[in-house]
Amino acid sequence: MNAVNVFGLFRQSIFRNFFFASLASFLGEGIVTLTIIVVTLKESNSVISIGYMLILTILPSAILGPIIGALIDKTNKAKLSVICSILRALTIVLIPIAMYLGFFNIFVLYFSIFLSYIAWYILMPTLESIIKDVIDKDNYLKGVSFLQAAWQVGMLMAGLLAGSVMNVSGVELTLMIASVTYIVGAIFFYKIYKVFEYKPISKIEETHSIVQEYFTDIKEGLNYLKGNKKILFFSLTSCIVLPFFYAINILLAPFNYQMVTGNEFTLGFIDSGAGIGSLLSAAFCLIISSRKKISFYLLCSLLLLGGSTVIFSIQTQYFMAFICYIVLGFFIGNVKVLSKSIIYKYVNQKYIGRTMGTISMTSLVLTIIYTLLIGYLGDISVHLAYLVTSLSLMVPALFCLLGKILDDKQIKVETEINAS
């Protein structure tokens, strides 16, 4: 594939700003996630306590989930991203300020996490929905691939940066840096807002209350998915990404301290492997972006992700764990990019915000259940928790297979029509 064609999107200033805004946001999220896990584990010395803390990061969005998609579809997405980025910066910085002033306790941590993740889980589906507005339909897979690259470059940098800074200077400075990244992201989102002409898809009628209109939109979105089985199956496949991400986040720190006898630096080093793997994934997805049977690669990636998870869990040397985490990151990156790109390809423009919001809400509910289970199993045996995490991927693999069957039928029909 011609490099000019691959990177042609970066000739568009609006996409460049979107990419760097995403990169800053993901860098901040990676730093925050790793740092608060370390703080929680050292305070409690329990795997399930990490699960409880991560549930707190999910709870705000599980509550707000039903209205997020409708809110996105009726709001200037770039402006909403600016607001969420600034709010997240302010709530994260509460933790180091409390530590510096000497009044930090677990309740301050919980309060900050709760508020910051309200902003984060509004920001994420908003950010994903912007893709549909800023690029044309022929470039969705490229756009999602570059978004995944931004995510993984951010996570790679976050792992190395957070691990090193925590090991040398402590968690206070690490979280201050995370807060600054969201201010940087807000600046890039503001640049999009200044040039992006927002055209609302629909208006809220004065005769209806906002709440009534929102729930009407949610009902319409769910009916849309029910009436489009292929999109429904691939949406359900996509819902595994967040629960799986949380599961490996819960288990990584205990794995680092127990299995490889590591410290904060080795934790960040291993964690950065996922970023490298997903960068390779982004490149792979760009290479196959012109192919039709993307669902085949998605199904293979799900199955291989399960196997790589088990192989990672039995490592005892941190360098080998790092190598295995690269492989694991490659396949989880494939699942994320390919499932989302299929959804972008087939979902009607009118329902993109509601579809992404529905996926986000479903993922959050599943993540709460998944987090409790994996946290409980992790206190019994880290190896057992990894095995269950791997086996659970069979469910989305089944949904993907069903979606693939329908997708192949459609491709066959389109080919026959074109041939005639």
Short mmCIF file of N, CA and C in Angstrom, two decimals, residues 29 33 36-37 47 50-61 88 113 117 120-121 124 151 240-253 325 332 363-364 366-372 374-375 386 389:
data_model
loop_
_atom_site.label_atom_id
_atom_site.label_comp_id
_atom_site.label_asym_id
_atom_site.label_seq_id
_atom_site.Cartn_x
_atom_site.Cartn_y
_atom_site.Cartn_z
N GLU A 29 -5.06 8.99 30.09
CA GLU A 29 -5.80 7.85 30.63
C GLU A 29 -4.87 6.72 31.04
N THR A 33 -4.71 5.36 34.83
CA THR A 33 -5.10 3.98 35.11
C THR A 33 -4.01 3.24 35.87
N ILE A 36 -3.42 4.87 39.63
CA ILE A 36 -4.42 4.62 40.68
C ILE A 36 -4.48 3.14 41.04
N ILE A 37 -4.11 2.26 40.11
CA ILE A 37 -4.03 0.83 40.45
C ILE A 37 -2.92 0.59 41.46
N VAL A 47 -6.30 -8.02 45.39
CA VAL A 47 -6.65 -7.93 43.97
C VAL A 47 -8.08 -7.44 43.80
N ILE A 50 -8.74 -3.77 43.78
CA ILE A 50 -8.53 -3.10 42.49
C ILE A 50 -9.81 -3.19 41.69
N GLY A 51 -10.46 -4.35 41.76
CA GLY A 51 -11.74 -4.52 41.08
C GLY A 51 -12.79 -3.54 41.58
N TYR A 52 -12.89 -3.38 42.90
CA TYR A 52 -13.84 -2.42 43.46
C TYR A 52 -13.56 -1.00 42.98
N MET A 53 -12.26 -0.65 42.96
CA MET A 53 -11.88 0.69 42.52
C MET A 53 -12.23 0.89 41.05
N LEU A 54 -11.97 -0.13 40.22
CA LEU A 54 -12.27 -0.01 38.79
C LEU A 54 -13.78 0.02 38.53
N ILE A 55 -14.55 -0.65 39.38
CA ILE A 55 -16.01 -0.55 39.26
C ILE A 55 -16.45 0.89 39.49
N LEU A 56 -15.77 1.56 40.41
CA LEU A 56 -16.09 2.96 40.68
C LEU A 56 -15.81 3.82 39.45
N THR A 57 -14.82 3.41 38.65
CA THR A 57 -14.55 4.15 37.42
C THR A 57 -15.62 3.91 36.37
N ILE A 58 -16.34 2.80 36.48
CA ILE A 58 -17.37 2.43 35.51
C ILE A 58 -18.75 2.95 35.90
N LEU A 59 -19.01 3.01 37.19
CA LEU A 59 -20.35 3.30 37.69
C LEU A 59 -20.98 4.58 37.13
N PRO A 60 -20.24 5.70 37.05
CA PRO A 60 -20.89 6.91 36.51
C PRO A 60 -21.44 6.72 35.10
N SER A 61 -20.69 6.04 34.27
CA SER A 61 -21.11 5.85 32.89
C SER A 61 -22.21 4.82 32.76
N ARG A 88 -11.89 16.66 33.20
CA ARG A 88 -11.07 15.52 33.63
C ARG A 88 -9.74 16.00 34.21
N ILE A 113 -11.94 9.86 41.32
CA ILE A 113 -12.15 8.83 40.29
C ILE A 113 -13.58 8.91 39.75
N TYR A 117 -14.26 10.00 35.80
CA TYR A 117 -14.76 9.01 34.85
C TYR A 117 -16.16 9.33 34.32
N TRP A 120 -14.76 11.11 31.40
CA TRP A 120 -14.04 10.22 30.47
C TRP A 120 -15.00 9.41 29.60
N TYR A 121 -16.06 8.86 30.19
CA TYR A 121 -16.94 8.01 29.40
C TYR A 121 -18.00 8.78 28.61
N MET A 124 -15.18 9.48 25.52
CA MET A 124 -14.79 8.38 24.64
C MET A 124 -15.77 8.13 23.49
N TRP A 151 -4.25 5.69 20.51
CA TRP A 151 -4.51 5.04 21.79
C TRP A 151 -3.26 4.29 22.27
N ILE A 240 -16.73 -6.63 24.02
CA ILE A 240 -15.77 -7.37 24.84
C ILE A 240 -14.51 -6.56 25.12
N VAL A 241 -14.23 -5.55 24.30
CA VAL A 241 -12.96 -4.84 24.40
C VAL A 241 -12.76 -4.23 25.77
N LEU A 242 -13.74 -3.48 26.26
CA LEU A 242 -13.60 -2.82 27.55
C LEU A 242 -13.51 -3.80 28.72
N PRO A 243 -14.40 -4.82 28.82
CA PRO A 243 -14.25 -5.79 29.91
C PRO A 243 -12.89 -6.49 29.90
N PHE A 244 -12.41 -6.85 28.72
CA PHE A 244 -11.11 -7.52 28.64
C PHE A 244 -10.00 -6.58 29.08
N PHE A 245 -10.08 -5.32 28.66
CA PHE A 245 -9.08 -4.32 29.03
C PHE A 245 -9.03 -4.16 30.55
N TYR A 246 -10.19 -4.10 31.18
CA TYR A 246 -10.23 -3.97 32.63
C TYR A 246 -9.71 -5.22 33.33
N ALA A 247 -10.01 -6.38 32.76
CA ALA A 247 -9.55 -7.64 33.37
C ALA A 247 -8.02 -7.70 33.41
N ILE A 248 -7.37 -7.38 32.29
CA ILE A 248 -5.91 -7.45 32.28
C ILE A 248 -5.30 -6.32 33.10
N ASN A 249 -6.03 -5.20 33.23
CA ASN A 249 -5.55 -4.13 34.11
C ASN A 249 -5.60 -4.54 35.57
N ILE A 250 -6.66 -5.25 35.94
CA ILE A 250 -6.77 -5.75 37.32
C ILE A 250 -5.62 -6.69 37.65
N LEU A 251 -5.29 -7.55 36.71
CA LEU A 251 -4.36 -8.64 36.98
C LEU A 251 -2.90 -8.28 36.75
N LEU A 252 -2.63 -7.21 35.98
CA LEU A 252 -1.24 -6.92 35.62
C LEU A 252 -0.37 -6.58 36.82
N ALA A 253 -0.85 -5.73 37.71
CA ALA A 253 -0.04 -5.35 38.88
C ALA A 253 0.22 -6.55 39.80
N TYR A 325 3.27 -9.64 26.13
CA TYR A 325 2.28 -8.56 26.21
C TYR A 325 2.19 -7.80 24.89
N ILE A 332 -5.58 -7.67 20.75
CA ILE A 332 -6.65 -6.85 21.30
C ILE A 332 -6.81 -5.59 20.46
N SER A 363 -20.98 -2.33 27.28
CA SER A 363 -19.63 -2.69 27.71
C SER A 363 -19.42 -2.38 29.18
N LEU A 364 -19.94 -1.26 29.63
CA LEU A 364 -19.76 -0.87 31.03
C LEU A 364 -20.48 -1.83 31.98
N LEU A 366 -21.24 -4.97 31.36
CA LEU A 366 -20.48 -6.23 31.32
C LEU A 366 -19.18 -6.12 32.12
N THR A 367 -18.56 -4.94 32.06
CA THR A 367 -17.30 -4.75 32.75
C THR A 367 -17.46 -4.82 34.27
N ILE A 368 -18.58 -4.31 34.78
CA ILE A 368 -18.83 -4.39 36.23
C ILE A 368 -18.89 -5.85 36.66
N ILE A 369 -19.64 -6.66 35.91
CA ILE A 369 -19.76 -8.09 36.23
C ILE A 369 -18.41 -8.78 36.10
N TYR A 370 -17.73 -8.50 35.00
CA TYR A 370 -16.44 -9.10 34.68
C TYR A 370 -15.40 -8.74 35.74
N THR A 371 -15.40 -7.48 36.15
CA THR A 371 -14.42 -6.99 37.12
C THR A 371 -14.57 -7.67 38.47
N LEU A 372 -15.81 -7.83 38.94
CA LEU A 372 -16.04 -8.53 40.21
C LEU A 372 -15.57 -9.97 40.14
N ILE A 374 -13.32 -11.42 37.98
CA ILE A 374 -11.87 -11.55 37.82
C ILE A 374 -11.13 -11.11 39.09
N GLY A 375 -11.64 -10.07 39.75
CA GLY A 375 -11.02 -9.65 41.01
C GLY A 375 -11.11 -10.72 42.08
N TYR A 386 -6.60 -15.45 34.81
CA TYR A 386 -6.21 -15.31 33.41
C TYR A 386 -6.88 -16.36 32.53
N THR A 389 -10.45 -15.40 31.96
CA THR A 389 -10.45 -14.26 31.03
C THR A 389 -10.31 -14.74 29.59
#
